[in-house]
Every structure is written in structure tokens, then in C-alpha cells.
Amino acid sequence: SNTNVYDTSYTINLDTQMAGTGINYFMDPHLPGDGFRLQPMFGFRFIDLQETINQVGVDSGGGIGLPRTTTIYSKTENRVFGPSLGARTEFKHSRFTIGAEPKFTFGFNRNNNQVATEQLFQPSDPRIVTVDKNNEFSPTFQVSVYAKVNVNEHFRCFVGYDYLFVGQISRAFNIIDYNEDRTAANPAVGTRVRDDNSKFSADGITAGIELIW
């Protein structure tokens, strides 16, 4: 049996961090002035998505073995970049504006994944680290819908909703291969990194003010 029992405690901590930047160029609207407006857009985008999982199990030994504190740590680093195409569609009135901005990025993901274990079965099991690097095509789609109200010529309020989807992303909980064989000469080397991609999505509501001078 490959059962690993922890009779004192077992904790799992997941941390996800995302940052990004981009440059967008919007062409002049086809029909200037108030009313419906369409502005084609092209640009470049970069997304940095990092995730870690730290699993810690404490085993007292139960009187039949030695106490140990097992650590299984996984980390993914996704760097997605590529050209973007999209458009800004708006209906503009003297008092308000409503619009949407869909955007598609032909993303390429250079990911760096790592899994580390320590004291996996015995207190004497050393820290073992395995690393995997890949290049993936990661299509990215984002859409923003919003409404703006002109309070006066220098002050504007807005509220919006954003949705982001990124494909072919490494996630920290998917890259761990729990492939152990306790009958092997060194069973602790079985838990290692594997190439496994998933998807990532995020959404949220934004609100604020704009000052126009």
C-alpha cells in the first residue's frame, strides 16, 4: 500500500498571483460624433501568472515509527505574451456612454514548473526537486462592458464588468504526479513534476470616476 498517514496535522496553502501589462492602439471611429461608434484595435499583451501550493503533514510516528514533517511544494510560473486584436463598440450620448471591448490575444506561454518533496515517507528522505519547462499556445480572451455617466464636462462616473480567460496554463494543483511505489529502492522520488495544462479565468466589477481636463 502507498498510504501516507499523518495523525497530527495536514495543511494545504494555495497562493495565486497575477500581473500584466499591454499596449493597445485604437483606430479612429468609423462614424465620429454621438451615436454608435466602432473602433478597431490592435496591440500587444503580457500576463504573468504564478501559483504555489505548500502541503505540510505532521506524523507523530504513533509509537511504531519515527516522527516526521512531510513537505510537498509545487510552483508554476506562466508568462503569456502575444499580439492582440479587438474592437471598442460604444453608444455615445451627451449624458452617458455604454460600450464593450472584446479582445483576443494569440498568446504564447513559456512556463516553468517545479515540485519539491522532503521527508516524504521517512525522516531521512532528502529534499528532492524536479523541474519541467514548456512552451504552449495559450489563447487569451477578455471582454469588458461598461457604462459611463457625464456629471459635467470635467467629471464622469463609470461602472463595468470584466471577464478574462487564459487557456493552456500550468496550475500548481495539477502538476504534481503522486506516483509512488513504496517497494522501490527509493520511493520518495516517485512524487515529481508532470506536464499538465488547464485553464484560468477571472472576473470582477469595477467602478470609479474620471476627471477630464
PDB file of C-alpha atoms in Angstrom:
ATOM      1  CA  SER A   1       0.000   0.000   0.000  1.00  0.00           C
ATOM      2  CA  ASN A   2       1.148   3.573  -0.749  1.00  0.00           C
ATOM      3  CA  THR A   3      -0.901   5.100   2.056  1.00  0.00           C
ATOM      4  CA  ASN A   4       0.763   8.027   3.817  1.00  0.00           C
ATOM      5  CA  VAL A   5      -0.873   8.729   7.202  1.00  0.00           C
ATOM      6  CA  TYR A   6      -0.479  11.946   9.215  1.00  0.00           C
ATOM      7  CA  ASP A   7      -2.019  11.700  12.656  1.00  0.00           C
ATOM      8  CA  THR A   8      -1.145  15.193  13.959  1.00  0.00           C
ATOM      9  CA  SER A   9      -1.996  17.676  11.216  1.00  0.00           C
ATOM     10  CA  TYR A  10      -2.122  18.245   7.460  1.00  0.00           C
ATOM     11  CA  THR A  11      -2.353  21.730   5.938  1.00  0.00           C
ATOM     12  CA  ILE A  12      -2.582  22.976   2.352  1.00  0.00           C
ATOM     13  CA  ASN A  13      -1.913  26.592   1.379  1.00  0.00           C
ATOM     14  CA  LEU A  14      -2.694  27.825  -2.151  1.00  0.00           C
ATOM     15  CA  ASP A  15      -1.457  31.202  -3.405  1.00  0.00           C
ATOM     16  CA  THR A  16      -2.257  32.655  -6.845  1.00  0.00           C
ATOM     17  CA  GLN A  17      -0.794  35.927  -8.132  1.00  0.00           C
ATOM     18  CA  MET A  18      -1.348  37.591 -11.499  1.00  0.00           C
ATOM     19  CA  ALA A  19       0.047  40.761 -13.044  1.00  0.00           C
ATOM     20  CA  GLY A  20       0.215  42.057 -16.583  1.00  0.00           C
ATOM     21  CA  THR A  21       0.628  44.932 -18.960  1.00  0.00           C
ATOM     22  CA  GLY A  22      -0.135  45.775 -22.563  1.00  0.00           C
ATOM     23  CA  ILE A  23      -0.219  48.360 -25.297  1.00  0.00           C
ATOM     24  CA  ASN A  24      -3.389  48.970 -27.320  1.00  0.00           C
ATOM     25  CA  TYR A  25      -3.898  51.193 -30.338  1.00  0.00           C
ATOM     26  CA  PHE A  26      -7.462  52.217 -31.181  1.00  0.00           C
ATOM     27  CA  MET A  27      -8.226  53.463 -34.679  1.00  0.00           C
ATOM     28  CA  ASP A  28     -10.460  56.464 -35.241  1.00  0.00           C
ATOM     29  CA  PRO A  29     -14.202  55.681 -35.109  1.00  0.00           C
ATOM     30  CA  HIS A  30     -15.877  54.986 -38.424  1.00  0.00           C
ATOM     31  CA  LEU A  31     -18.682  57.440 -37.608  1.00  0.00           C
ATOM     32  CA  PRO A  32     -17.446  60.319 -35.409  1.00  0.00           C
ATOM     33  CA  GLY A  33     -19.719  62.191 -33.008  1.00  0.00           C
ATOM     34  CA  ASP A  34     -22.578  60.884 -30.873  1.00  0.00           C
ATOM     35  CA  GLY A  35     -24.435  57.641 -31.572  1.00  0.00           C
ATOM     36  CA  PHE A  36     -22.961  54.237 -32.371  1.00  0.00           C
ATOM     37  CA  ARG A  37     -19.172  54.093 -32.778  1.00  0.00           C
ATOM     38  CA  LEU A  38     -16.814  51.257 -33.703  1.00  0.00           C
ATOM     39  CA  GLN A  39     -13.054  51.447 -33.206  1.00  0.00           C
ATOM     40  CA  PRO A  40     -10.888  48.504 -34.309  1.00  0.00           C
ATOM     41  CA  MET A  41      -7.969  47.794 -32.001  1.00  0.00           C
ATOM     42  CA  PHE A  42      -4.629  46.008 -32.161  1.00  0.00           C
ATOM     43  CA  GLY A  43      -1.828  45.743 -29.649  1.00  0.00           C
ATOM     44  CA  PHE A  44       0.434  43.544 -27.550  1.00  0.00           C
ATOM     45  CA  ARG A  45      -0.173  41.909 -24.162  1.00  0.00           C
ATOM     46  CA  PHE A  46       1.864  40.274 -21.398  1.00  0.00           C
ATOM     47  CA  ILE A  47       0.460  38.264 -18.453  1.00  0.00           C
ATOM     48  CA  ASP A  48       2.493  36.848 -15.566  1.00  0.00           C
ATOM     49  CA  LEU A  49       0.559  34.181 -13.618  1.00  0.00           C
ATOM     50  CA  GLN A  50       2.274  32.435 -10.708  1.00  0.00           C
ATOM     51  CA  GLU A  51       0.840  29.868  -8.325  1.00  0.00           C
ATOM     52  CA  THR A  52       2.142  27.844  -5.381  1.00  0.00           C
ATOM     53  CA  ILE A  53       0.783  25.059  -3.191  1.00  0.00           C
ATOM     54  CA  ASN A  54       2.511  24.122   0.054  1.00  0.00           C
ATOM     55  CA  GLN A  55       1.354  20.884   1.708  1.00  0.00           C
ATOM     56  CA  VAL A  56       2.686  20.066   5.180  1.00  0.00           C
ATOM     57  CA  GLY A  57       1.845  16.830   7.014  1.00  0.00           C
ATOM     58  CA  VAL A  58       2.948  16.076  10.568  1.00  0.00           C
ATOM     59  CA  ASP A  59       3.164  12.445  11.721  1.00  0.00           C
ATOM     60  CA  SER A  60       3.958  11.621  15.344  1.00  0.00           C
ATOM     61  CA  GLY A  61       5.081   8.114  14.440  1.00  0.00           C
ATOM     62  CA  GLY A  62       2.327   6.574  16.553  1.00  0.00           C
ATOM     63  CA  GLY A  63       4.835   4.606  18.627  1.00  0.00           C
ATOM     64  CA  ILE A  64       5.721   2.369  15.660  1.00  0.00           C
ATOM     65  CA  GLY A  65       7.857   4.780  13.628  1.00  0.00           C
ATOM     66  CA  LEU A  66       9.886   7.948  13.755  1.00  0.00           C
ATOM     67  CA  PRO A  67       8.139  11.338  13.798  1.00  0.00           C
ATOM     68  CA  ARG A  68       8.402  13.341  10.581  1.00  0.00           C
ATOM     69  CA  THR A  69       7.159  16.504   8.918  1.00  0.00           C
ATOM     70  CA  THR A  70       6.474  15.933   5.222  1.00  0.00           C
ATOM     71  CA  THR A  71       6.518  18.823   2.762  1.00  0.00           C
ATOM     72  CA  ILE A  72       5.142  18.696  -0.795  1.00  0.00           C
ATOM     73  CA  TYR A  73       5.663  22.030  -2.554  1.00  0.00           C
ATOM     74  CA  SER A  74       4.664  22.894  -6.121  1.00  0.00           C
ATOM     75  CA  LYS A  75       5.176  26.123  -8.044  1.00  0.00           C
ATOM     76  CA  THR A  76       4.133  27.255 -11.522  1.00  0.00           C
ATOM     77  CA  GLU A  77       5.318  30.321 -13.433  1.00  0.00           C
ATOM     78  CA  ASN A  78       3.353  31.194 -16.587  1.00  0.00           C
ATOM     79  CA  ARG A  79       4.475  34.047 -18.822  1.00  0.00           C
ATOM     80  CA  VAL A  80       1.953  34.606 -21.597  1.00  0.00           C
ATOM     81  CA  PHE A  81       2.621  37.155 -24.331  1.00  0.00           C
ATOM     82  CA  GLY A  82       1.471  37.863 -27.861  1.00  0.00           C
ATOM     83  CA  PRO A  83      -0.351  40.182 -30.279  1.00  0.00           C
ATOM     84  CA  SER A  84      -3.957  41.222 -29.627  1.00  0.00           C
ATOM     85  CA  LEU A  85      -6.908  42.047 -31.866  1.00  0.00           C
ATOM     86  CA  GLY A  86     -10.218  43.517 -30.808  1.00  0.00           C
ATOM     87  CA  ALA A  87     -12.595  46.440 -31.008  1.00  0.00           C
ATOM     88  CA  ARG A  88     -14.295  49.089 -28.930  1.00  0.00           C
ATOM     89  CA  THR A  89     -18.023  49.460 -29.592  1.00  0.00           C
ATOM     90  CA  GLU A  90     -19.877  52.327 -27.958  1.00  0.00           C
ATOM     91  CA  PHE A  91     -23.145  54.149 -27.997  1.00  0.00           C
ATOM     92  CA  LYS A  92     -22.383  57.716 -27.038  1.00  0.00           C
ATOM     93  CA  HIS A  93     -24.900  60.277 -25.813  1.00  0.00           C
ATOM     94  CA  SER A  94     -24.311  63.747 -24.436  1.00  0.00           C
ATOM     95  CA  ARG A  95     -25.193  62.472 -20.935  1.00  0.00           C
ATOM     96  CA  PHE A  96     -23.960  58.862 -20.958  1.00  0.00           C
ATOM     97  CA  THR A  97     -21.933  56.221 -22.806  1.00  0.00           C
ATOM     98  CA  ILE A  98     -22.358  52.444 -22.879  1.00  0.00           C
ATOM     99  CA  GLY A  99     -19.842  50.175 -24.525  1.00  0.00           C
ATOM    100  CA  ALA A 100     -17.978  46.884 -24.788  1.00  0.00           C
ATOM    101  CA  GLU A 101     -14.370  45.944 -25.575  1.00  0.00           C
ATOM    102  CA  PRO A 102     -13.792  42.330 -26.651  1.00  0.00           C
ATOM    103  CA  LYS A 103     -10.150  41.404 -27.185  1.00  0.00           C
ATOM    104  CA  PHE A 104      -8.384  38.202 -28.306  1.00  0.00           C
ATOM    105  CA  THR A 105      -4.685  37.558 -27.739  1.00  0.00           C
ATOM    106  CA  PHE A 106      -2.695  34.993 -29.707  1.00  0.00           C
ATOM    107  CA  GLY A 107      -0.745  34.080 -26.573  1.00  0.00           C
ATOM    108  CA  PHE A 108       2.405  32.010 -26.217  1.00  0.00           C
ATOM    109  CA  ASN A 109       3.111  30.643 -22.749  1.00  0.00           C
ATOM    110  CA  ARG A 110       6.640  29.974 -21.514  1.00  0.00           C
ATOM    111  CA  ASN A 111       6.066  28.130 -18.254  1.00  0.00           C
ATOM    112  CA  ASN A 112       8.450  26.924 -15.583  1.00  0.00           C
ATOM    113  CA  ASN A 113       7.087  24.291 -13.164  1.00  0.00           C
ATOM    114  CA  GLN A 114       8.597  22.783 -10.037  1.00  0.00           C
ATOM    115  CA  VAL A 115       7.712  20.128  -7.469  1.00  0.00           C
ATOM    116  CA  ALA A 116       9.749  19.561  -4.291  1.00  0.00           C
ATOM    117  CA  THR A 117       9.322  16.940  -1.549  1.00  0.00           C
ATOM    118  CA  GLU A 118      11.035  16.398   1.787  1.00  0.00           C
ATOM    119  CA  GLN A 119      10.661  13.600   4.391  1.00  0.00           C
ATOM    120  CA  LEU A 120       8.032  12.040   2.161  1.00  0.00           C
ATOM    121  CA  PHE A 121       7.994   8.600   3.825  1.00  0.00           C
ATOM    122  CA  GLN A 122      10.849   8.652   6.308  1.00  0.00           C
ATOM    123  CA  PRO A 123      12.590  11.420   8.272  1.00  0.00           C
ATOM    124  CA  SER A 124      15.729  10.524   6.335  1.00  0.00           C
ATOM    125  CA  ASP A 125      14.155  11.139   2.916  1.00  0.00           C
ATOM    126  CA  PRO A 126      16.057  14.102   1.423  1.00  0.00           C
ATOM    127  CA  ARG A 127      14.657  17.167  -0.324  1.00  0.00           C
ATOM    128  CA  ILE A 128      14.041  16.181  -3.966  1.00  0.00           C
ATOM    129  CA  VAL A 129      13.274  18.807  -6.624  1.00  0.00           C
ATOM    130  CA  THR A 130      12.058  18.159 -10.172  1.00  0.00           C
ATOM    131  CA  VAL A 131      11.609  20.871 -12.803  1.00  0.00           C
ATOM    132  CA  ASP A 132       9.725  20.987 -16.113  1.00  0.00           C
ATOM    133  CA  LYS A 133       9.781  23.778 -18.727  1.00  0.00           C
ATOM    134  CA  ASN A 134       7.429  24.058 -21.703  1.00  0.00           C
ATOM    135  CA  ASN A 135       6.241  26.369 -24.457  1.00  0.00           C
ATOM    136  CA  GLU A 136       2.499  26.336 -25.121  1.00  0.00           C
ATOM    137  CA  PHE A 137      -0.017  28.177 -27.269  1.00  0.00           C
ATOM    138  CA  SER A 138      -2.279  29.928 -24.737  1.00  0.00           C
ATOM    139  CA  PRO A 139      -5.219  31.703 -26.403  1.00  0.00           C
ATOM    140  CA  THR A 140      -6.499  34.545 -24.257  1.00  0.00           C
ATOM    141  CA  PHE A 141      -9.860  36.284 -24.410  1.00  0.00           C
ATOM    142  CA  GLN A 142     -11.084  39.277 -22.459  1.00  0.00           C
ATOM    143  CA  VAL A 143     -14.291  41.274 -22.643  1.00  0.00           C
ATOM    144  CA  SER A 144     -15.166  44.468 -20.793  1.00  0.00           C
ATOM    145  CA  VAL A 145     -18.621  46.030 -20.690  1.00  0.00           C
ATOM    146  CA  TYR A 146     -19.188  49.404 -19.086  1.00  0.00           C
ATOM    147  CA  ALA A 147     -21.439  52.406 -18.634  1.00  0.00           C
ATOM    148  CA  LYS A 148     -20.351  56.000 -18.065  1.00  0.00           C
ATOM    149  CA  VAL A 149     -22.404  58.960 -16.886  1.00  0.00           C
ATOM    150  CA  ASN A 150     -21.275  62.512 -17.561  1.00  0.00           C
ATOM    151  CA  VAL A 151     -21.883  64.581 -14.417  1.00  0.00           C
ATOM    152  CA  ASN A 152     -20.358  67.650 -16.063  1.00  0.00           C
ATOM    153  CA  GLU A 153     -17.736  68.403 -18.680  1.00  0.00           C
ATOM    154  CA  HIS A 154     -14.882  67.570 -16.266  1.00  0.00           C
ATOM    155  CA  PHE A 155     -16.354  64.771 -14.144  1.00  0.00           C
ATOM    156  CA  ARG A 156     -17.568  61.303 -15.161  1.00  0.00           C
ATOM    157  CA  CYS A 157     -18.677  58.217 -13.182  1.00  0.00           C
ATOM    158  CA  PHE A 158     -18.388  54.678 -14.536  1.00  0.00           C
ATOM    159  CA  VAL A 159     -19.176  51.065 -13.661  1.00  0.00           C
ATOM    160  CA  GLY A 160     -18.077  47.971 -15.586  1.00  0.00           C
ATOM    161  CA  TYR A 161     -17.653  44.219 -15.669  1.00  0.00           C
ATOM    162  CA  ASP A 162     -14.521  42.370 -16.871  1.00  0.00           C
ATOM    163  CA  TYR A 163     -14.046  38.701 -17.772  1.00  0.00           C
ATOM    164  CA  LEU A 164     -10.669  37.106 -18.585  1.00  0.00           C
ATOM    165  CA  PHE A 165      -9.971  33.604 -19.929  1.00  0.00           C
ATOM    166  CA  VAL A 166      -6.498  32.117 -20.479  1.00  0.00           C
ATOM    167  CA  GLY A 167      -6.044  28.656 -21.974  1.00  0.00           C
ATOM    168  CA  GLN A 168      -3.185  26.133 -21.598  1.00  0.00           C
ATOM    169  CA  ILE A 169      -1.974  27.352 -18.216  1.00  0.00           C
ATOM    170  CA  SER A 170       0.025  25.321 -15.676  1.00  0.00           C
ATOM    171  CA  ARG A 171      -1.731  25.162 -12.288  1.00  0.00           C
ATOM    172  CA  ALA A 172       0.090  24.236  -9.085  1.00  0.00           C
ATOM    173  CA  PHE A 173      -2.501  21.620  -8.108  1.00  0.00           C
ATOM    174  CA  ASN A 174      -2.305  19.822 -11.488  1.00  0.00           C
ATOM    175  CA  ILE A 175       1.455  19.402 -11.972  1.00  0.00           C
ATOM    176  CA  ILE A 176       2.063  17.015  -9.033  1.00  0.00           C
ATOM    177  CA  ASP A 177       2.411  13.373 -10.079  1.00  0.00           C
ATOM    178  CA  TYR A 178       1.740  11.278  -6.945  1.00  0.00           C
ATOM    179  CA  ASN A 179       3.278   8.166  -8.494  1.00  0.00           C
ATOM    180  CA  GLU A 180       4.775   6.367  -5.506  1.00  0.00           C
ATOM    181  CA  ASP A 181       5.902   2.784  -5.069  1.00  0.00           C
ATOM    182  CA  ARG A 182       6.980   2.022  -1.502  1.00  0.00           C
ATOM    183  CA  THR A 183       8.566  -1.233  -2.684  1.00  0.00           C
ATOM    184  CA  ALA A 184      11.016   0.699  -4.868  1.00  0.00           C
ATOM    185  CA  ALA A 185      14.624   1.200  -3.776  1.00  0.00           C
ATOM    186  CA  ASN A 186      13.950   4.918  -3.299  1.00  0.00           C
ATOM    187  CA  PRO A 187      10.183   5.505  -3.230  1.00  0.00           C
ATOM    188  CA  ALA A 188      10.487   9.205  -2.368  1.00  0.00           C
ATOM    189  CA  VAL A 189      11.465  10.041  -5.971  1.00  0.00           C
ATOM    190  CA  GLY A 190       8.025   8.987  -7.281  1.00  0.00           C
ATOM    191  CA  THR A 191       6.259  12.259  -6.480  1.00  0.00           C
ATOM    192  CA  ARG A 192       7.515  14.612  -9.171  1.00  0.00           C
ATOM    193  CA  VAL A 193       6.512  17.318 -11.620  1.00  0.00           C
ATOM    194  CA  ARG A 194       4.447  16.475 -14.695  1.00  0.00           C
ATOM    195  CA  ASP A 195       3.336  18.363 -17.802  1.00  0.00           C
ATOM    196  CA  ASP A 196      -0.364  19.100 -17.290  1.00  0.00           C
ATOM    197  CA  ASN A 197      -2.160  22.197 -18.553  1.00  0.00           C
ATOM    198  CA  SER A 198      -5.505  23.632 -17.587  1.00  0.00           C
ATOM    199  CA  LYS A 199      -7.427  26.897 -17.971  1.00  0.00           C
ATOM    200  CA  PHE A 200      -7.636  30.032 -15.877  1.00  0.00           C
ATOM    201  CA  SER A 201     -10.457  32.543 -15.662  1.00  0.00           C
ATOM    202  CA  ALA A 202     -11.175  35.609 -13.565  1.00  0.00           C
ATOM    203  CA  ASP A 203     -13.905  38.205 -13.493  1.00  0.00           C
ATOM    204  CA  GLY A 204     -14.868  41.238 -11.471  1.00  0.00           C
ATOM    205  CA  ILE A 205     -16.754  44.512 -11.243  1.00  0.00           C
ATOM    206  CA  THR A 206     -15.043  47.891 -11.455  1.00  0.00           C
ATOM    207  CA  ALA A 207     -16.341  51.329 -10.527  1.00  0.00           C
ATOM    208  CA  GLY A 208     -14.805  54.741 -10.269  1.00  0.00           C
ATOM    209  CA  ILE A 209     -14.611  58.306 -11.534  1.00  0.00           C
ATOM    210  CA  GLU A 210     -12.832  60.037 -14.405  1.00  0.00           C
ATOM    211  CA  LEU A 211     -11.514  63.576 -14.313  1.00  0.00           C
ATOM    212  CA  ILE A 212     -11.372  65.223 -17.726  1.00  0.00           C
ATOM    213  CA  TRP A 213      -9.404  68.381 -18.449  1.00  0.00           C
TER     214      TRP A 213
END
